[in-house]
Coordinates of C-alpha atoms in Angstrom, one line a residue:
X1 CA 4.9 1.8 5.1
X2 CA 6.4 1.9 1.9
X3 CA 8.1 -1.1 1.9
X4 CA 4.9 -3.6 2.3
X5 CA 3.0 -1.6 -0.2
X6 CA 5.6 -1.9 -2.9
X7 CA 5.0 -5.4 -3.0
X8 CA 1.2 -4.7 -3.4
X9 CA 1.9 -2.0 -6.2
X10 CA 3.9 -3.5 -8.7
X11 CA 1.2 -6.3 -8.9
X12 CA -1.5 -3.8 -9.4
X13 CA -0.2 -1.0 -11.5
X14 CA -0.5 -2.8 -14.9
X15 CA -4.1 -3.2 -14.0
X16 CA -4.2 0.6 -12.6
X17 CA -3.3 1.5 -16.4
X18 CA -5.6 -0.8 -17.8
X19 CA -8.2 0.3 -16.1
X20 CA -7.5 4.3 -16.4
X21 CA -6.2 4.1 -19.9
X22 CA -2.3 5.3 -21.5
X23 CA -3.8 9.1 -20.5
X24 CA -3.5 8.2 -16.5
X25 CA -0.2 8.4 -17.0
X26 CA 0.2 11.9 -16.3
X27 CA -2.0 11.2 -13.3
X28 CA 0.6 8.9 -12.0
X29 CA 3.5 11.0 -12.1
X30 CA 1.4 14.1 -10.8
X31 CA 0.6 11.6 -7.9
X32 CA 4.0 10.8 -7.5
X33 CA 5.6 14.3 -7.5
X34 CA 2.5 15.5 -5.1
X35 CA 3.7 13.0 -2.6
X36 CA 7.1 13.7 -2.8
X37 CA 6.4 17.2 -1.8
X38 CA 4.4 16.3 0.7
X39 CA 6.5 14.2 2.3
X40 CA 9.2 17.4 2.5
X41 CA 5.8 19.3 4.2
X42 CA 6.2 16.6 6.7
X43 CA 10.1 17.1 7.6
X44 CA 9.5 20.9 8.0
X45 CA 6.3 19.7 10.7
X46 CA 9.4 17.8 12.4
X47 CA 11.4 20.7 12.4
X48 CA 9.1 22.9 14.2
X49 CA 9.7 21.3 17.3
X50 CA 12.3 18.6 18.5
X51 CA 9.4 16.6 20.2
X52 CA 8.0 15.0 17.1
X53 CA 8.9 12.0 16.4
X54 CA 6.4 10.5 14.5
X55 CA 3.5 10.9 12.2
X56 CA 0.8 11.2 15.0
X57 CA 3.0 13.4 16.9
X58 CA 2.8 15.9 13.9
X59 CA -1.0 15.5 13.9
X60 CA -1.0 16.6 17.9
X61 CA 1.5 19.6 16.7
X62 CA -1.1 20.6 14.4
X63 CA -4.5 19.9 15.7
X64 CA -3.4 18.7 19.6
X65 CA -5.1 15.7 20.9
X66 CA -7.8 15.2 18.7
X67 CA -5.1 15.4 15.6
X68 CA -2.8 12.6 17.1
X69 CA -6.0 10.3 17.5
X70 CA -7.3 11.0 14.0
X71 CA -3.7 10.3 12.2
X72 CA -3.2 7.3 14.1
X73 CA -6.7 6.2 13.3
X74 CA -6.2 6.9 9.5
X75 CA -2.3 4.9 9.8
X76 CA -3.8 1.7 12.0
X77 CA -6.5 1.1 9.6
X78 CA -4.4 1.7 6.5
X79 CA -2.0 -0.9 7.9
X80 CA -4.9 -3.1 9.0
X81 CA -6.3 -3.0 5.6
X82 CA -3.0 -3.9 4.1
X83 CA -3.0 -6.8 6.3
X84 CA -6.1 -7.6 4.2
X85 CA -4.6 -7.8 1.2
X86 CA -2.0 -9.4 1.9
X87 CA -4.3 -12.6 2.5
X88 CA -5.8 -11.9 -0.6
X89 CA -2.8 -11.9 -2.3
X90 CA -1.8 -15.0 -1.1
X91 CA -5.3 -16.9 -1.5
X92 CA -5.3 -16.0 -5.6
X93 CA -1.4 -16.4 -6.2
X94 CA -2.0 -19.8 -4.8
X95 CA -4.9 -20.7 -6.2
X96 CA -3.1 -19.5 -9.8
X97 CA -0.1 -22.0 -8.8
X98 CA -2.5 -25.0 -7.7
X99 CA -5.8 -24.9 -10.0
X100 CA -6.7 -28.4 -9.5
X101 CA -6.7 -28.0 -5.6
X102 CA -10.6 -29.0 -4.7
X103 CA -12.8 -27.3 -1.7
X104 CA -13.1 -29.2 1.2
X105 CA -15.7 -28.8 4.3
X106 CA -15.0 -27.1 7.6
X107 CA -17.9 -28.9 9.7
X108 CA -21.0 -27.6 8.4
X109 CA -19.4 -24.9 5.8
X110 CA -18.1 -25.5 2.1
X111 CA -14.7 -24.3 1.9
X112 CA -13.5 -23.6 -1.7
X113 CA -10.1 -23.9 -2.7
X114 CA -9.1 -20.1 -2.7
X115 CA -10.8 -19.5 0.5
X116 CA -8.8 -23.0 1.5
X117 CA -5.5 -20.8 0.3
X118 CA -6.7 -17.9 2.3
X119 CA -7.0 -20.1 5.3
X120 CA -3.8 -21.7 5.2
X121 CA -1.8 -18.5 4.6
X122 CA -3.4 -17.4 7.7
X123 CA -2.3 -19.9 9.6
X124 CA 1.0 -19.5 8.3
X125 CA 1.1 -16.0 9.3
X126 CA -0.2 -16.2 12.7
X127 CA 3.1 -17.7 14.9
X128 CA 4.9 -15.1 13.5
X129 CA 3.0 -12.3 15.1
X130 CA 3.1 -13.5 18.4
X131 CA 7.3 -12.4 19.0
X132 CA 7.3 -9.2 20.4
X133 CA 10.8 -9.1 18.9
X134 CA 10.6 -9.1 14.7
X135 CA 14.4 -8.3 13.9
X136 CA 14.8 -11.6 11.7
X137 CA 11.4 -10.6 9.6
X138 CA 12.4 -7.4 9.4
X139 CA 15.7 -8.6 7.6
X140 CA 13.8 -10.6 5.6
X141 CA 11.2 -7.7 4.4
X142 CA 14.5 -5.7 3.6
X143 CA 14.9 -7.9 0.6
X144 CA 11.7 -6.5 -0.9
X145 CA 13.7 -4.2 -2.9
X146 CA 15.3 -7.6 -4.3
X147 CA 12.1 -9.1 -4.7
X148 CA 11.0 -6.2 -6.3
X149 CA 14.0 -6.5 -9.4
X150 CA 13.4 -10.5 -9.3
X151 CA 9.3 -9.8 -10.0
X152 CA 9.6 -7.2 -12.5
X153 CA 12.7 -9.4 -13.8
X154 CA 10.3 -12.6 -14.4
X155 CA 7.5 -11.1 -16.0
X156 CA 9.8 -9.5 -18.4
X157 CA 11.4 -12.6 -18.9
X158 CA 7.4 -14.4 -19.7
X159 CA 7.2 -11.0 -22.5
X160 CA 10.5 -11.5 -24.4
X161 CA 11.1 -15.0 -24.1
X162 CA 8.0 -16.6 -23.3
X163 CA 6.2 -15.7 -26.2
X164 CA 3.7 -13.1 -24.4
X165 CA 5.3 -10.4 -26.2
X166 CA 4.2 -6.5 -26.3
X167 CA 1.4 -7.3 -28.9
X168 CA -1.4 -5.0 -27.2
X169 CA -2.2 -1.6 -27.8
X170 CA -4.6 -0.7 -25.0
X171 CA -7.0 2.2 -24.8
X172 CA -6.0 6.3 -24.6
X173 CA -8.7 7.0 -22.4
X174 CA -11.0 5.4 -19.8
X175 CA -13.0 7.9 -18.0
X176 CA -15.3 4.9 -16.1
X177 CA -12.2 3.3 -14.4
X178 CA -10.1 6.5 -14.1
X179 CA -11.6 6.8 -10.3
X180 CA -10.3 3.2 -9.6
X181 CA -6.9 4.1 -10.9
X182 CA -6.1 7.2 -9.7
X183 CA -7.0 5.2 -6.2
X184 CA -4.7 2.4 -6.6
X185 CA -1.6 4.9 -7.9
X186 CA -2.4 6.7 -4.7
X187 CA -1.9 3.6 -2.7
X188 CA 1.7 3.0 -4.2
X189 CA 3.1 6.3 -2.9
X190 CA 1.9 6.0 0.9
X191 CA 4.8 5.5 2.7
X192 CA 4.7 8.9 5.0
X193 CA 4.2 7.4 8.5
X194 CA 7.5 5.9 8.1
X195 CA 9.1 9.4 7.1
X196 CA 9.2 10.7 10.7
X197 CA 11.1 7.6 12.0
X198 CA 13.3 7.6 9.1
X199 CA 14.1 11.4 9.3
X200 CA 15.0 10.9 13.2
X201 CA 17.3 8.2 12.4
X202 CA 19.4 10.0 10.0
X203 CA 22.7 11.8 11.3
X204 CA 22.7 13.8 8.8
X205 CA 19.0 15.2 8.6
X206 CA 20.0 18.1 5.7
X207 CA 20.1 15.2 3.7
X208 CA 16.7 14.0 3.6
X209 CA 14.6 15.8 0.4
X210 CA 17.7 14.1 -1.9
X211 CA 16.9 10.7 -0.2
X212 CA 13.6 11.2 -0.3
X213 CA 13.6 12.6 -3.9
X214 CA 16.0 9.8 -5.1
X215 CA 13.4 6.9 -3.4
X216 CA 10.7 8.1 -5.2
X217 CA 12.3 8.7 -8.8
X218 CA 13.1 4.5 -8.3
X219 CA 9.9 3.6 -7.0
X220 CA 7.8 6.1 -9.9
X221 CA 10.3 4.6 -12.2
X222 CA 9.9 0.9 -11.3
X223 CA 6.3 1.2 -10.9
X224 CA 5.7 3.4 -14.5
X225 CA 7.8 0.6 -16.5
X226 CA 6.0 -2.8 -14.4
X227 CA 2.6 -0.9 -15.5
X228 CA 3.6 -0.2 -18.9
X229 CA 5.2 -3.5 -20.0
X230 CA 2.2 -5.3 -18.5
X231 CA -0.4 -3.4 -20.3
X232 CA 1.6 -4.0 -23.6
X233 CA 1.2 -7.7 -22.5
X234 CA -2.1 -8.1 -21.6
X235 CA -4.0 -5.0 -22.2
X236 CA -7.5 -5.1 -21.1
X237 CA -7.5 -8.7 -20.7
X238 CA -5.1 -7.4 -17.3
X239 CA -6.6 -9.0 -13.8
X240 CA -5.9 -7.4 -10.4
X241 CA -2.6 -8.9 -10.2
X242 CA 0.0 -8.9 -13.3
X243 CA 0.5 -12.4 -12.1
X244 CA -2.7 -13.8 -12.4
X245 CA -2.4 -13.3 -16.5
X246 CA 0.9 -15.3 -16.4
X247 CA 1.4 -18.1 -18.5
X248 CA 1.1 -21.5 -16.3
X249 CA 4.1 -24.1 -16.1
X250 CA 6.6 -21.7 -17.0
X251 CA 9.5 -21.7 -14.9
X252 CA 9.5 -17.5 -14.8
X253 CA 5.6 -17.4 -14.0
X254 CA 6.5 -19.4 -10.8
X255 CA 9.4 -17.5 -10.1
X256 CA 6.8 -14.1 -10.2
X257 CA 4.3 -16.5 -8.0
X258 CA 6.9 -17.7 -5.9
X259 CA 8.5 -13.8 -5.3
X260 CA 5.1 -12.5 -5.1
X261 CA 3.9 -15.6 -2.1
X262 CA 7.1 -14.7 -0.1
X263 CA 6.7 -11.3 0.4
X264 CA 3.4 -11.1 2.5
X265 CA 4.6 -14.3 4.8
X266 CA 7.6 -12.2 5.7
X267 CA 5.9 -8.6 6.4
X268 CA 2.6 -9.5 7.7
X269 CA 3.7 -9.3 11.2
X270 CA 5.3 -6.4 10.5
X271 CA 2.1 -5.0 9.2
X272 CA 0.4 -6.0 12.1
X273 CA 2.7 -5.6 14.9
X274 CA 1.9 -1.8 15.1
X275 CA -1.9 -2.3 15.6
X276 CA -1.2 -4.8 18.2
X277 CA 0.9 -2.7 20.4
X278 CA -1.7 0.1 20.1
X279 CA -4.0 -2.3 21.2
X280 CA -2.1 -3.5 24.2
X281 CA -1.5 -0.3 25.0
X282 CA -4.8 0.9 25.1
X283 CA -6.4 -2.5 27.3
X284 CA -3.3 -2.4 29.3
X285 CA -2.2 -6.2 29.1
X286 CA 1.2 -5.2 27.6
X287 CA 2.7 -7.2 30.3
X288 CA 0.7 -10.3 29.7
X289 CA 2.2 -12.5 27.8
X290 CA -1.0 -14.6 27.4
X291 CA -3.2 -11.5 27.1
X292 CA -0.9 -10.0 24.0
X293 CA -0.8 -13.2 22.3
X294 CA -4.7 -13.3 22.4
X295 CA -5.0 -9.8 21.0
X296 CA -2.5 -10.8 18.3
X297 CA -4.5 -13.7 17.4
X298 CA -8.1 -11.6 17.3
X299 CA -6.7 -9.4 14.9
X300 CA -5.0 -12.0 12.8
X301 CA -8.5 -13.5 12.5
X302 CA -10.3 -10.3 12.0
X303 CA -8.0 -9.6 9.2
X304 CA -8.8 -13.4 7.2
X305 CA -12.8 -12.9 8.1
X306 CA -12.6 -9.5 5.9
X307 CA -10.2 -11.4 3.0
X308 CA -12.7 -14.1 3.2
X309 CA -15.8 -11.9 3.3
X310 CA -14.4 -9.4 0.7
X311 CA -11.8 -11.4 -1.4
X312 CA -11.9 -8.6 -4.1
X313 CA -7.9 -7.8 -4.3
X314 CA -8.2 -4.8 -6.7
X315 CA -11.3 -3.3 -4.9
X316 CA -9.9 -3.2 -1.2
X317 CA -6.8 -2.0 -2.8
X318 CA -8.6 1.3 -4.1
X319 CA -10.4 1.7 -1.3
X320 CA -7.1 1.6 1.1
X321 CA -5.7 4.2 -1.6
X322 CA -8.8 6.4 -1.6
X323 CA -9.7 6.6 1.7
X324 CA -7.1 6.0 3.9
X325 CA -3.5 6.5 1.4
X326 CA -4.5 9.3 -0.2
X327 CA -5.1 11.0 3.4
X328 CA -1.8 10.0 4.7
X329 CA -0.3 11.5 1.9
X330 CA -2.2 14.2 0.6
X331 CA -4.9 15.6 2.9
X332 CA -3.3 15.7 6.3
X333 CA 0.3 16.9 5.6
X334 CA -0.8 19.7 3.7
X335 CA -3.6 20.9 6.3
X336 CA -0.6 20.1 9.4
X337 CA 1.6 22.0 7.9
X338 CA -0.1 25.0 7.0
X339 CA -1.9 25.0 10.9
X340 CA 1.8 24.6 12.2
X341 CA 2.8 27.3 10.1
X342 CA 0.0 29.1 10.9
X343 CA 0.8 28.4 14.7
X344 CA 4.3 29.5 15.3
X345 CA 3.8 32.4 13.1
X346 CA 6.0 31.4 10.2
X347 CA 6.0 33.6 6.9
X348 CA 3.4 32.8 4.5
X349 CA 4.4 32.9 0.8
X350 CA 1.2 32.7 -1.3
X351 CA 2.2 30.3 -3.6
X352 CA 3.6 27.6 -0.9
X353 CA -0.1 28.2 0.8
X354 CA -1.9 27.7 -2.9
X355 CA 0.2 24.8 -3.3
X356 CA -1.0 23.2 -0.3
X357 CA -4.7 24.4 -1.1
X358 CA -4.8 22.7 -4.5
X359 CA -3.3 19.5 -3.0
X360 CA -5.9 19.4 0.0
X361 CA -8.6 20.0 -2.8
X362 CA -7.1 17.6 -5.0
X363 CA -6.5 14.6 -1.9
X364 CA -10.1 15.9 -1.5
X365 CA -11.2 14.8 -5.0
X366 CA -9.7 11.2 -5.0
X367 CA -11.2 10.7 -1.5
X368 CA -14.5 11.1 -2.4
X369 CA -14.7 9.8 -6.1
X370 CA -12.0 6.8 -5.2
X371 CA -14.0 5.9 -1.7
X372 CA -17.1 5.9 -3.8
X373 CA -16.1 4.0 -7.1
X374 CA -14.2 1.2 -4.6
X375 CA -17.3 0.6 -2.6
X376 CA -19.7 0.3 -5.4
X377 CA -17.5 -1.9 -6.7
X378 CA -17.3 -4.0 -3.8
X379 CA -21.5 -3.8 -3.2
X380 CA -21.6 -4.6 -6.9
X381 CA -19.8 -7.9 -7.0
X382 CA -21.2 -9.4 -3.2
X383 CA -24.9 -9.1 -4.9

């Protein structure tokens, strides 16, 4: 999943900083290296046993049936949640690109002009998650890593020629929004139900901690300088998405709006296609066309009655990070591995099974205080 929540992250990680201080730093890259090493606790799960071949096949290794339901639980959500934001996303880049649009009313019911946005992007969205084949969208999404040099690119551009410039100084330290933070640099690094499908695919398999390690010294590198430049930018003043803050009517600001707008309309099917299937699956309409079509539609809707219920980008952001990222990445590969270790026997050096401990206890940590800052943050702003 790591390609539709690097879209997500580069917007939000200058507000992560801002809202943890220059000190979370540290945090970050901890984050980073934990889930790097994690993600190599996963391959060795795949190597216990040729049958695994994806992430909820590692959870029935480790646990059995009630393991496989609970990591697919924690992925389908994640990825319905993600859905979520991508809406979001859409409805406030829009609205930042057309201020003047007005409200309009949907028979009884005011409609205001971001929820207008919201509506329209999911309308957009919809057709294209009723092919059961997505090979042209997933091309498309394959330029995120494009998209990703052309944001970062833009906003640099708005800094040094612009005349934002690196003026702000920021705070060390900011022990209120640290929980928030450390939530939404979790959610950057969650790409681990992908690593089973990527591991199988590889023909040469001895090759994938280098991959692995070189993906994640570009994405913590991309990430650490979009968050840095922006909080020189904009410093406190940072909203949820670096784009928000840019400067309206120049030609770079719509180029970071435009990027930023593309992105979700190409990889929300994508997003969604897994829940769907599982779905199907489960009711058994598979071979329906009409049946599949009105499943994909239900959760297509579900997903813009949650943007446009909860429309707080930032705040369902942490909360995917907290609760269901930091899980993914942090909490269940450490506890599969050592119960598949534990299961076939393996030798146990103490300071592999300490290493796995402290991460489980610190997954634990961000869980709890990340679940709970998010949703008192969302309960705060719906009063």
């Amino acid at each position: 999943m790591a390609w539709q929540e690097k879209g997500i992250g580069l917007l939000s990680i200058p507000y992560a900083l801002s809202l943890g201080g220059w000190s979370s730093l540290p945090v970050f890259l901890a984050i980073a290296v934990i889930c790097c090493y994690t993600g190599i606790l996963l391959q060795r799960c795949m190597d216990a046993s040729p049958l695994v071949t994806t992430y909820p096949d590692i959870g029935a290794l480790a646990f059995g049936r009630r393991g496989r339901l609970a990591v697919a639980a924690f992925m389908y959500l994640e990825l319905y949640l993600v859905a979520v934001d991508f809406l979001i996303l859409e409805g406030d880049n829009l609205h930042k690109l057309f201020p003047a649009a007005a409200g309009f009313r949907l028979g009884g019911l005011r409609v205001g002009a971001k929820q207008g946005f919201v509506l329209a992007a999911t309308l957009a969205v919809l057709p294209t998650t009723w092919f059961s084949s997505l090979g042209v969208l997933a091309y498309a999404a394959a330029g995120g890593a494009l998209a990703s040099v052309v944001l970062i690119a833009a906003v640099m551009w708005v800094a040094v020629f612009d005349g934002v410039g690196f003026h702000e100084r920021g705070r060390l330290v900011h022990w209120a929004g640290m929980p928030s933070a450390v939530s939404l640099y979790s959610f950057c690094f969650s790409g681990h139900a992908v690593f089973p499908m990527i591991y199988n695919g590889m023909k040469d398999r001895k090759r994938f901690p280098m991959v692995l390690l070189i993906c994640f010294v570009v994405s913590t590198l991309s990430y650490g300088f979009m968050g840095v430049i922006g909080y020189l930018m904009y410093g406190d003043a940072l909203m949820s998405q670096v784009t928000l803050n840019l400067p309206p009517g120049k030609v770079s600001s719509k180029v970071a709006i435009y990027t930023t707008l593309v992105n979700p309309l190409t990889k929300y099917a994508l997003v969604v296609a897994p829940i769907a299937e599982a779905v199907e699956a489960a009711l058994g309409v598979r071979k329906s066309r009409l049946l599949c079509v009105l499943v994909r539609t239900a959760l297509v809707v579900g997903t813009a009655v949650v943007a446009l219920a909860v429309p707080f980008f930032a705040d369902v952001v942490a909360l995917t990070g907290a609760l269901l990222s930091c899980t993914a990445t942090m909490l269940l590969p450490s506890l599969c591995y050592l119960r598949v270790r534990a299961k076939l026997g393996y030798r146990k050096p103490w300071l592999e099974t300490a290493a796995c401990l402290v991460i489980a206890a610190v997954g634990t940590a961000i869980v709890v205080l990340g679940t709970y800052s998010s949703v008192k943050q969302i309960v705060q702003r719906l009063k």
